[in-house]
PDB file of C-alpha atoms (C1' of nucleotides) in Angstrom:
ATOM      1  CA  MET N  29     -99.307 -18.835  -2.342  1.00 93.00           C
ATOM      2  CA  ASP N  30    -101.067 -15.513  -2.226  1.00 97.00           C
ATOM      3  CA  ILE N  31    -102.797 -15.020  -5.569  1.00 98.00           C
ATOM      4  CA  ILE N  32    -104.030 -11.576  -4.678  1.00 98.00           C
ATOM      5  CA  GLU N  33    -100.652 -10.245  -3.625  1.00 98.00           C
ATOM      6  CA  ILE N  34     -98.895 -11.689  -6.666  1.00 98.00           C
ATOM      7  CA  SER N  35    -101.627 -10.594  -9.061  1.00 98.00           C
ATOM      8  CA  LYS N  36    -101.324  -7.051  -7.781  1.00 98.00           C
ATOM      9  CA  VAL N  37     -97.647  -7.093  -8.599  1.00 98.00           C
ATOM     10  CA  LEU N  38     -98.394  -8.410 -12.075  1.00 98.00           C
ATOM     11  CA  SER N  39    -101.063  -5.773 -12.711  1.00 98.00           C
ATOM     12  CA  ASN N  40     -98.485  -3.191 -13.721  1.00 98.00           C
ATOM     13  CA  LYS N  41     -96.658  -2.720 -16.997  1.00 98.00           C
ATOM     14  CA  THR N  42     -93.393  -1.556 -15.516  1.00 98.00           C
ATOM     15  CA  ARG N  43     -93.223  -4.386 -13.021  1.00 98.00           C
ATOM     16  CA  LEU N  44     -93.839  -6.903 -15.771  1.00 98.00           C
ATOM     17  CA  LYS N  45     -91.075  -5.298 -17.776  1.00 98.00           C
ATOM     18  CA  ILE N  46     -88.689  -5.537 -14.832  1.00 98.00           C
ATOM     19  CA  LEU N  47     -89.431  -9.229 -14.529  1.00 98.00           C
ATOM     20  CA  TYR N  48     -88.788  -9.583 -18.239  1.00 98.00           C
ATOM     21  CA  TRP N  49     -85.537  -7.616 -18.203  1.00 97.00           C
ATOM     22  CA  LEU N  50     -84.235  -9.683 -15.339  1.00 97.00           C
ATOM     23  CA  LYS N  51     -84.665 -12.844 -17.374  1.00 96.00           C
ATOM     24  CA  SER N  52     -81.554 -11.920 -19.322  1.00 94.00           C
ATOM     25  CA  PRO N  53     -79.822  -8.961 -17.722  1.00 93.00           C
ATOM     26  CA  GLU N  54     -76.898  -9.205 -20.171  1.00 90.00           C
ATOM     27  CA  ASP N  55     -79.262  -8.297 -22.985  1.00 92.00           C
ATOM     28  CA  HIS N  56     -80.999  -5.476 -21.181  1.00 94.00           C
ATOM     29  CA  PHE N  57     -78.376  -3.796 -19.041  1.00 89.00           C
ATOM     30  CA  PRO N  58     -75.292  -2.766 -20.991  1.00 75.00           C
ATOM     31  CA  PHE N  59     -72.654  -2.610 -18.279  1.00 66.00           C
ATOM     32  CA  GLN N  60     -72.406  -2.614 -14.605  1.00 63.00           C
ATOM     33  CA  HIS N  61     -69.787  -1.256 -12.242  1.00 58.00           C
ATOM     34  CA  ILE N  62     -68.017  -3.487  -9.781  1.00 53.00           C
ATOM     35  CA  LYS N  63     -69.590  -6.888 -10.107  1.00 56.00           C
ATOM     36  CA  GLY N  64     -69.093  -7.880 -13.736  1.00 57.00           C
ATOM     37  CA  ASN N  65     -71.488 -10.781 -13.835  1.00 66.00           C
ATOM     38  CA  PHE N  66     -75.192 -10.773 -13.140  1.00 71.00           C
ATOM     39  CA  GLU N  67     -75.312 -13.614 -10.690  1.00 78.00           C
ATOM     40  CA  ASP N  68     -76.784 -11.396  -8.027  1.00 81.00           C
ATOM     41  CA  GLY N  69     -78.977  -9.499 -10.424  1.00 91.00           C
ATOM     42  CA  VAL N  70     -79.070  -5.856 -11.385  1.00 95.00           C
ATOM     43  CA  CYS N  71     -78.799  -2.825  -9.176  1.00 94.00           C
ATOM     44  CA  VAL N  72     -81.666  -0.449  -8.549  1.00 96.00           C
ATOM     45  CA  GLN N  73     -80.186   2.494 -10.446  1.00 95.00           C
ATOM     46  CA  TYR N  74     -79.997   0.626 -13.722  1.00 95.00           C
ATOM     47  CA  ILE N  75     -83.477  -0.717 -13.432  1.00 97.00           C
ATOM     48  CA  GLY N  76     -84.647   2.762 -12.568  1.00 96.00           C
ATOM     49  CA  GLU N  77     -82.919   4.368 -15.533  1.00 95.00           C
ATOM     50  CA  LYS N  78     -84.285   1.829 -17.973  1.00 96.00           C
ATOM     51  CA  SER N  79     -87.803   2.158 -16.619  1.00 97.00           C
ATOM     52  CA  GLY N  80     -88.023   5.917 -16.961  1.00 96.00           C
ATOM     53  CA  LEU N  81     -89.634   6.203 -13.538  1.00 98.00           C
ATOM     54  CA  SER N  82     -88.122   7.742 -10.454  1.00 98.00           C
ATOM     55  CA  LEU N  83     -85.785   5.727  -8.275  1.00 98.00           C
ATOM     56  CA  SER N  84     -88.095   5.997  -5.317  1.00 98.00           C
ATOM     57  CA  THR N  85     -90.888   4.467  -7.326  1.00 98.00           C
ATOM     58  CA  ILE N  86     -88.694   1.661  -8.596  1.00 98.00           C
ATOM     59  CA  SER N  87     -87.308   0.983  -5.160  1.00 98.00           C
ATOM     60  CA  HIS N  88     -90.851   0.683  -3.934  1.00 98.00           C
ATOM     61  CA  TYR N  89     -91.843  -1.599  -6.809  1.00 98.00           C
ATOM     62  CA  LEU N  90     -88.898  -3.876  -6.164  1.00 98.00           C
ATOM     63  CA  SER N  91     -89.737  -4.108  -2.523  1.00 98.00           C
ATOM     64  CA  ILE N  92     -93.312  -5.206  -3.159  1.00 98.00           C
ATOM     65  CA  MET N  93     -92.049  -7.645  -5.775  1.00 98.00           C
ATOM     66  CA  GLN N  94     -89.714  -9.090  -3.205  1.00 98.00           C
ATOM     67  CA  ARG N  95     -92.403  -9.206  -0.545  1.00 98.00           C
ATOM     68  CA  ALA N  96     -94.516 -11.191  -3.000  1.00 98.00           C
ATOM     69  CA  GLY N  97     -91.565 -13.511  -3.494  1.00 98.00           C
ATOM     70  CA  LEU N  98     -90.971 -12.844  -7.165  1.00 98.00           C
ATOM     71  CA  VAL N  99     -87.486 -11.394  -6.841  1.00 98.00           C
ATOM     72  CA  ILE N 100     -84.557 -11.827  -4.492  1.00 98.00           C
ATOM     73  CA  GLN N 101     -82.689  -8.918  -3.018  1.00 97.00           C
ATOM     74  CA  SER N 102     -79.042  -8.878  -2.076  1.00 95.00           C
ATOM     75  CA  ARG N 103     -77.026  -5.980  -0.811  1.00 94.00           C
ATOM     76  CA  PHE N 104     -73.308  -5.525  -1.461  1.00 92.00           C
ATOM     77  CA  GLY N 105     -71.888  -2.383  -0.017  1.00 92.00           C
ATOM     78  CA  LYS N 106     -73.965   0.518  -1.136  1.00 94.00           C
ATOM     79  CA  TYR N 107     -75.583  -1.347  -3.988  1.00 94.00           C
ATOM     80  CA  THR N 108     -78.713  -3.416  -3.862  1.00 96.00           C
ATOM     81  CA  TYR N 109     -79.131  -6.086  -6.495  1.00 96.00           C
ATOM     82  CA  TYR N 110     -82.309  -7.768  -7.534  1.00 97.00           C
ATOM     83  CA  ARG N 111     -82.727 -10.977  -9.473  1.00 97.00           C
ATOM     84  CA  ARG N 112     -85.689 -13.175 -10.327  1.00 98.00           C
ATOM     85  CA  ASN N 113     -86.831 -15.870  -7.944  1.00 98.00           C
ATOM     86  CA  GLU N 114     -87.318 -18.499 -10.631  1.00 98.00           C
ATOM     87  CA  GLU N 115     -88.547 -21.180  -8.277  1.00 98.00           C
ATOM     88  CA  ARG N 116     -91.344 -19.041  -6.912  1.00 98.00           C
ATOM     89  CA  ILE N 117     -92.313 -17.750 -10.316  1.00 98.00           C
ATOM     90  CA  ALA N 118     -92.645 -21.274 -11.670  1.00 98.00           C
ATOM     91  CA  GLU N 119     -94.447 -22.324  -8.528  1.00 98.00           C
ATOM     92  CA  TYR N 120     -96.986 -19.578  -9.004  1.00 98.00           C
ATOM     93  CA  ALA N 121     -97.824 -20.664 -12.535  1.00 98.00           C
ATOM     94  CA  ASP N 122     -98.133 -24.255 -11.355  1.00 98.00           C
ATOM     95  CA  TYR N 123    -100.320 -23.183  -8.497  1.00 98.00           C
ATOM     96  CA  LEU N 124    -102.666 -21.300 -10.800  1.00 98.00           C
ATOM     97  CA  LYS N 125    -102.815 -24.235 -13.165  1.00 97.00           C
ATOM     98  CA  ALA N 126    -103.834 -26.503 -10.311  1.00 97.00           C
ATOM     99  CA  ASN N 127    -106.073 -24.233  -8.289  1.00 97.00           C
ATOM    100  CA  LEU N 128    -107.463 -21.281 -10.197  1.00 96.00           C
TER     101      LEU N 128
ATOM    102  CA  MET W  18    -103.008 -13.017 -23.467  1.00 93.00           C
ATOM    103  CA  ASP W  19    -103.235  -9.833 -21.473  1.00 97.00           C
ATOM    104  CA  ILE W  20    -101.456 -10.483 -18.172  1.00 98.00           C
ATOM    105  CA  ILE W  21    -102.305  -7.056 -16.811  1.00 98.00           C
ATOM    106  CA  GLU W  22    -106.020  -7.314 -17.522  1.00 98.00           C
ATOM    107  CA  ILE W  23    -106.260 -10.821 -16.099  1.00 98.00           C
ATOM    108  CA  SER W  24    -104.111 -10.029 -13.084  1.00 98.00           C
ATOM    109  CA  LYS W  25    -106.371  -7.114 -12.246  1.00 98.00           C
ATOM    110  CA  VAL W  26    -109.328  -9.459 -12.200  1.00 98.00           C
ATOM    111  CA  LEU W  27    -107.445 -11.866  -9.952  1.00 98.00           C
ATOM    112  CA  SER W  28    -106.422  -9.096  -7.540  1.00 98.00           C
ATOM    113  CA  ASN W  29    -109.732  -9.232  -5.712  1.00 98.00           C
ATOM    114  CA  LYS W  30    -110.968 -11.640  -3.085  1.00 98.00           C
ATOM    115  CA  THR W  31    -114.582 -11.711  -4.200  1.00 98.00           C
ATOM    116  CA  ARG W  32    -113.704 -12.307  -7.825  1.00 98.00           C
ATOM    117  CA  LEU W  33    -111.439 -15.174  -6.854  1.00 98.00           C
ATOM    118  CA  LYS W  34    -114.270 -16.625  -4.792  1.00 98.00           C
ATOM    119  CA  ILE W  35    -116.656 -16.384  -7.718  1.00 98.00           C
ATOM    120  CA  LEU W  36    -114.214 -18.291  -9.871  1.00 98.00           C
ATOM    121  CA  TYR W  37    -113.939 -20.876  -7.133  1.00 98.00           C
ATOM    122  CA  TRP W  38    -117.693 -21.208  -6.616  1.00 97.00           C
ATOM    123  CA  LEU W  39    -118.226 -21.668 -10.312  1.00 97.00           C
ATOM    124  CA  LYS W  40    -115.929 -24.668 -10.299  1.00 96.00           C
ATOM    125  CA  SER W  41    -118.705 -26.705  -8.709  1.00 94.00           C
ATOM    126  CA  PRO W  42    -121.941 -24.728  -8.683  1.00 93.00           C
ATOM    127  CA  GLU W  43    -123.876 -27.709  -7.268  1.00 90.00           C
ATOM    128  CA  ASP W  44    -121.847 -27.445  -4.081  1.00 92.00           C
ATOM    129  CA  HIS W  45    -122.110 -23.703  -3.747  1.00 94.00           C
ATOM    130  CA  PHE W  46    -125.539 -22.738  -5.004  1.00 89.00           C
ATOM    131  CA  PRO W  47    -128.334 -24.693  -3.353  1.00 75.00           C
ATOM    132  CA  PHE W  48    -131.078 -24.467  -5.914  1.00 65.00           C
ATOM    133  CA  GLN W  49    -131.912 -22.571  -8.989  1.00 62.00           C
ATOM    134  CA  HIS W  50    -135.217 -21.719 -10.607  1.00 58.00           C
ATOM    135  CA  ILE W  51    -136.003 -22.762 -14.129  1.00 54.00           C
ATOM    136  CA  LYS W  52    -132.893 -24.398 -15.484  1.00 55.00           C
ATOM    137  CA  GLY W  53    -132.214 -27.307 -13.138  1.00 57.00           C
ATOM    138  CA  ASN W  54    -128.689 -28.058 -14.230  1.00 65.00           C
ATOM    139  CA  PHE W  55    -125.705 -25.770 -14.186  1.00 70.00           C
ATOM    140  CA  GLU W  56    -124.571 -26.272 -17.737  1.00 78.00           C
ATOM    141  CA  ASP W  57    -124.910 -22.603 -18.453  1.00 81.00           C
ATOM    142  CA  GLY W  58    -123.622 -21.520 -15.094  1.00 91.00           C
ATOM    143  CA  VAL W  59    -125.214 -19.583 -12.303  1.00 95.00           C
ATOM    144  CA  CYS W  60    -127.344 -16.490 -12.488  1.00 94.00           C
ATOM    145  CA  VAL W  61    -126.243 -13.119 -11.232  1.00 96.00           C
ATOM    146  CA  GLN W  62    -128.655 -12.942  -8.286  1.00 95.00           C
ATOM    147  CA  TYR W  63    -127.321 -16.075  -6.670  1.00 95.00           C
ATOM    148  CA  ILE W  64    -123.737 -15.044  -7.073  1.00 97.00           C
ATOM    149  CA  GLY W  65    -124.654 -11.651  -5.696  1.00 96.00           C
ATOM    150  CA  GLU W  66    -126.419 -13.082  -2.656  1.00 95.00           C
ATOM    151  CA  LYS W  67    -123.586 -15.416  -1.841  1.00 96.00           C
ATOM    152  CA  SER W  68    -120.992 -12.675  -2.189  1.00 97.00           C
ATOM    153  CA  GLY W  69    -122.652 -10.266   0.182  1.00 96.00           C
ATOM    154  CA  LEU W  70    -122.016  -7.384  -2.191  1.00 98.00           C
ATOM    155  CA  SER W  71    -124.598  -5.437  -4.118  1.00 98.00           C
ATOM    156  CA  LEU W  72    -125.916  -6.770  -7.395  1.00 98.00           C
ATOM    157  CA  SER W  73    -124.602  -3.802  -9.291  1.00 98.00           C
ATOM    158  CA  THR W  74    -121.115  -4.505  -8.025  1.00 98.00           C
ATOM    159  CA  ILE W  75    -121.338  -8.177  -8.891  1.00 98.00           C
ATOM    160  CA  SER W  76    -122.751  -7.445 -12.311  1.00 98.00           C
ATOM    161  CA  HIS W  77    -119.801  -5.173 -12.897  1.00 98.00           C
ATOM    162  CA  TYR W  78    -117.321  -7.770 -11.626  1.00 98.00           C
ATOM    163  CA  LEU W  79    -118.777 -10.418 -13.886  1.00 98.00           C
ATOM    164  CA  SER W  80    -118.559  -8.147 -16.867  1.00 98.00           C
ATOM    165  CA  ILE W  81    -114.865  -7.413 -16.350  1.00 98.00           C
ATOM    166  CA  MET W  82    -114.253 -11.110 -15.755  1.00 98.00           C
ATOM    167  CA  GLN W  83    -115.932 -11.862 -19.019  1.00 98.00           C
ATOM    168  CA  ARG W  84    -114.063  -9.117 -20.830  1.00 98.00           C
ATOM    169  CA  ALA W  85    -110.852 -10.705 -19.559  1.00 98.00           C
ATOM    170  CA  GLY W  86    -112.071 -14.013 -20.909  1.00 98.00           C
ATOM    171  CA  LEU W  87    -112.309 -15.894 -17.633  1.00 98.00           C
ATOM    172  CA  VAL W  88    -116.054 -16.508 -17.692  1.00 98.00           C
ATOM    173  CA  ILE W  89    -118.697 -16.996 -20.324  1.00 98.00           C
ATOM    174  CA  GLN W  90    -122.020 -15.210 -20.239  1.00 97.00           C
ATOM    175  CA  SER W  91    -125.280 -16.529 -21.583  1.00 95.00           C
ATOM    176  CA  ARG W  92    -128.658 -14.942 -21.353  1.00 94.00           C
ATOM    177  CA  PHE W  93    -131.938 -16.860 -21.190  1.00 92.00           C
ATOM    178  CA  GLY W  94    -134.963 -14.700 -20.861  1.00 92.00           C
ATOM    179  CA  LYS W  95    -134.486 -12.339 -18.035  1.00 94.00           C
ATOM    180  CA  TYR W  96    -131.696 -14.308 -16.439  1.00 94.00           C
ATOM    181  CA  THR W  97    -128.022 -14.031 -17.178  1.00 96.00           C
ATOM    182  CA  TYR W  98    -125.872 -17.032 -16.417  1.00 96.00           C
ATOM    183  CA  TYR W  99    -122.153 -17.086 -15.982  1.00 97.00           C
ATOM    184  CA  ARG W 100    -119.826 -20.076 -16.071  1.00 97.00           C
ATOM    185  CA  ARG W 101    -116.077 -20.499 -16.095  1.00 98.00           C
ATOM    186  CA  ASN W 102    -114.146 -20.416 -19.326  1.00 98.00           C
ATOM    187  CA  GLU W 103    -111.954 -23.396 -18.491  1.00 98.00           C
ATOM    188  CA  GLU W 104    -109.951 -23.269 -21.679  1.00 98.00           C
ATOM    189  CA  ARG W 105    -108.914 -19.675 -21.161  1.00 98.00           C
ATOM    190  CA  ILE W 106    -108.160 -20.193 -17.509  1.00 98.00           C
ATOM    191  CA  ALA W 107    -105.869 -23.114 -18.265  1.00 98.00           C
ATOM    192  CA  GLU W 108    -104.337 -21.166 -21.114  1.00 98.00           C
ATOM    193  CA  TYR W 109    -103.495 -18.334 -18.806  1.00 98.00           C
ATOM    194  CA  ALA W 110    -101.640 -20.563 -16.360  1.00 98.00           C
ATOM    195  CA  ASP W 111     -99.771 -22.142 -19.252  1.00 98.00           C
ATOM    196  CA  TYR W 112     -98.929 -18.767 -20.634  1.00 98.00           C
ATOM    197  CA  LEU W 113     -97.510 -17.584 -17.329  1.00 98.00           C
ATOM    198  CA  LYS W 114     -95.516 -20.760 -16.975  1.00 97.00           C
ATOM    199  CA  ALA W 115     -93.978 -20.214 -20.377  1.00 97.00           C
ATOM    200  CA  ASN W 116     -93.564 -16.460 -20.423  1.00 97.00           C
ATOM    201  CA  LEU W 117     -93.547 -14.833 -17.024  1.00 96.00           C
TER     202      LEU W 117
ATOM    203  C1'  DA S  26    -150.781  -2.548 -21.775  1.00 74.91           C
ATOM    204  C1'  DT S  27    -149.163  -2.733 -16.995  1.00 74.91           C
ATOM    205  C1'  DA S  28    -146.754  -4.515 -13.345  1.00 74.91           C
ATOM    206  C1'  DA S  29    -143.100  -7.319 -11.547  1.00 74.91           C
ATOM    207  C1'  DT S  30    -138.460  -9.210 -11.668  1.00 74.91           C
ATOM    208  C1'  DA S  31    -133.447  -9.576 -13.323  1.00 74.91           C
ATOM    209  C1'  DT S  32    -129.733  -7.277 -14.908  1.00 74.91           C
ATOM    210  C1'  DT S  33    -127.013  -3.420 -16.454  1.00 74.91           C
ATOM    211  C1'  DT S  34    -125.619   1.246 -16.493  1.00 74.91           C
ATOM    212  C1'  DT S  35    -124.812   5.770 -14.284  1.00 74.91           C
ATOM    213  C1'  DG S  36    -123.219   8.898 -11.010  1.00 74.91           C
ATOM    214  C1'  DA S  37    -121.204   9.468  -6.682  1.00 74.91           C
ATOM    215  C1'  DT S  38    -117.941   8.781  -2.913  1.00 74.91           C
ATOM    216  C1'  DA S  39    -114.513   5.925  -0.391  1.00 74.91           C
ATOM    217  C1'  DA S  40    -110.470   3.252  -0.641  1.00 74.91           C
ATOM    218  C1'  DT S  41    -106.355   1.868  -2.814  1.00 74.91           C
ATOM    219  C1'  DT S  42    -102.450   2.342  -5.877  1.00 74.91           C
ATOM    220  C1'  DA S  43     -99.122   5.215  -8.638  1.00 74.91           C
ATOM    221  C1'  DT S  44     -95.795   8.331  -8.567  1.00 74.91           C
ATOM    222  C1'  DC S  45     -92.998  12.152  -7.470  1.00 74.91           C
ATOM    223  C1'  DG S  46     -89.595  15.004  -4.823  1.00 74.91           C
ATOM    224  C1'  DA S  47     -87.529  15.633  -0.439  1.00 74.91           C
ATOM    225  C1'  DA S  48     -85.656  13.819   3.596  1.00 74.91           C
ATOM    226  C1'  DA S  49     -83.451  10.111   5.907  1.00 74.91           C
ATOM    227  C1'  DT S  50     -80.098   6.009   5.914  1.00 74.91           C
ATOM    228  C1'  DA S  51     -76.267   3.280   4.605  1.00 74.91           C
ATOM    229  C1'  DT S  52     -72.032   2.709   2.955  1.00 74.91           C
ATOM    230  C1'  DA S  53     -67.850   3.894   0.461  1.00 74.91           C
ATOM    231  C1'  DA S  54     -64.354   7.316  -0.889  1.00 74.91           C
ATOM    232  C1'  DA S  55     -61.491  11.316  -0.072  1.00 74.91           C
TER     233       DA S  55
ATOM    234  C1'  DT Y  20     -64.627  12.398   9.706  1.00 74.91           C
ATOM    235  C1'  DT Y  21     -66.507  14.985   5.972  1.00 74.91           C
ATOM    236  C1'  DT Y  22     -68.266  14.159   1.368  1.00 74.91           C
ATOM    237  C1'  DA Y  23     -70.310  11.730  -2.270  1.00 74.91           C
ATOM    238  C1'  DT Y  24     -73.253   8.031  -3.988  1.00 74.91           C
ATOM    239  C1'  DA Y  25     -77.037   4.384  -3.664  1.00 74.91           C
ATOM    240  C1'  DT Y  26     -81.113   3.183  -1.772  1.00 74.91           C
ATOM    241  C1'  DT Y  27     -85.102   3.553   1.116  1.00 74.91           C
ATOM    242  C1'  DT Y  28     -88.662   5.910   3.475  1.00 74.91           C
ATOM    243  C1'  DC Y  29     -91.987   9.794   3.980  1.00 74.91           C
ATOM    244  C1'  DG Y  30     -95.455  12.909   2.759  1.00 74.91           C
ATOM    245  C1'  DA Y  31     -98.192  14.613  -0.803  1.00 74.91           C
ATOM    246  C1'  DT Y  32    -101.188  14.508  -4.842  1.00 74.91           C
ATOM    247  C1'  DA Y  33    -103.029  12.248  -9.062  1.00 74.91           C
ATOM    248  C1'  DA Y  34    -105.057   8.279 -10.982  1.00 74.91           C
ATOM    249  C1'  DT Y  35    -107.474   4.082 -10.637  1.00 74.91           C
ATOM    250  C1'  DT Y  36    -110.502   0.740  -8.490  1.00 74.91           C
ATOM    251  C1'  DA Y  37    -114.309  -0.531  -5.205  1.00 74.91           C
ATOM    252  C1'  DT Y  38    -118.717  -0.085  -4.090  1.00 74.91           C
ATOM    253  C1'  DC Y  39    -123.230   1.586  -3.372  1.00 74.91           C
ATOM    254  C1'  DA Y  40    -127.957   3.356  -4.524  1.00 74.91           C
ATOM    255  C1'  DA Y  41    -130.759   5.025  -8.058  1.00 74.91           C
ATOM    256  C1'  DA Y  42    -132.107   5.062 -12.735  1.00 74.91           C
ATOM    257  C1'  DA Y  43    -132.520   2.729 -17.006  1.00 74.91           C
ATOM    258  C1'  DT Y  44    -133.304  -1.686 -19.805  1.00 74.91           C
ATOM    259  C1'  DA Y  45    -134.986  -6.251 -20.817  1.00 74.91           C
ATOM    260  C1'  DT Y  46    -138.024  -9.568 -20.457  1.00 74.91           C
ATOM    261  C1'  DT Y  47    -141.735 -12.166 -18.361  1.00 74.91           C
ATOM    262  C1'  DA Y  48    -146.196 -12.523 -16.111  1.00 74.91           C
ATOM    263  C1'  DT Y  49    -150.948 -10.371 -15.212  1.00 74.91           C
TER     264       DT Y  49
END
DNA sequence: ATAATATTTTGATAATTATCGAAATATAAA
DNA sequence: TTTATATTTCGATAATTATCAAAATATTAT
């Protein structure tokens, strides 16, 4: 469990918001083409639009979030979906509680 | 509970070490002048020496750690002691568990 | 009062992170 | 197989953080 890597991810307002939005995508992302449910998460475009930052920035954010283990990426055709990695997120909080 | 502020503090190896050392000062700081116990924590010099960084850097680190609520400062004469703020630290982990 | 010691603050530069637009990839659609 | 769309990667610059040495403060000891 890399506290430094995860803390860096959490040191940014937009990344925290992304994590929050992905808790309940139905409430935060109005519609999505193709896959009607949110099982696999939300695609990069939508997250980008909602964030107000450029897609390249958001793509980069999501990749460091995934490297840190906080989200899970899955690609379907030309779309990339991201969803929370609930296990890891809970694990991190537990780890801090026990070791910080 | 400011996740960003606290995460920034935790995004640094030396600051994490300080938090760790302060868990059991007796094990990490061999002796201390004047106050024989560690009730009030450890003084800046010792933390500085152990860290290998300059005192000005460590003083600055400790002040942002205190601003974030993770340590408690107390001054006695010309010495400043720092100790962990266990309540806040535990609170933070709980907060992440519930809200991240 | 003066000198010595501990800590903090300031000012500077190096290193890292944020962020964009453009270019490159990947894949689907025509 | 060209074209259009989604995403990622690259290259650049702005903003923030890291870190030091020197100067300024605080307080004790002479």
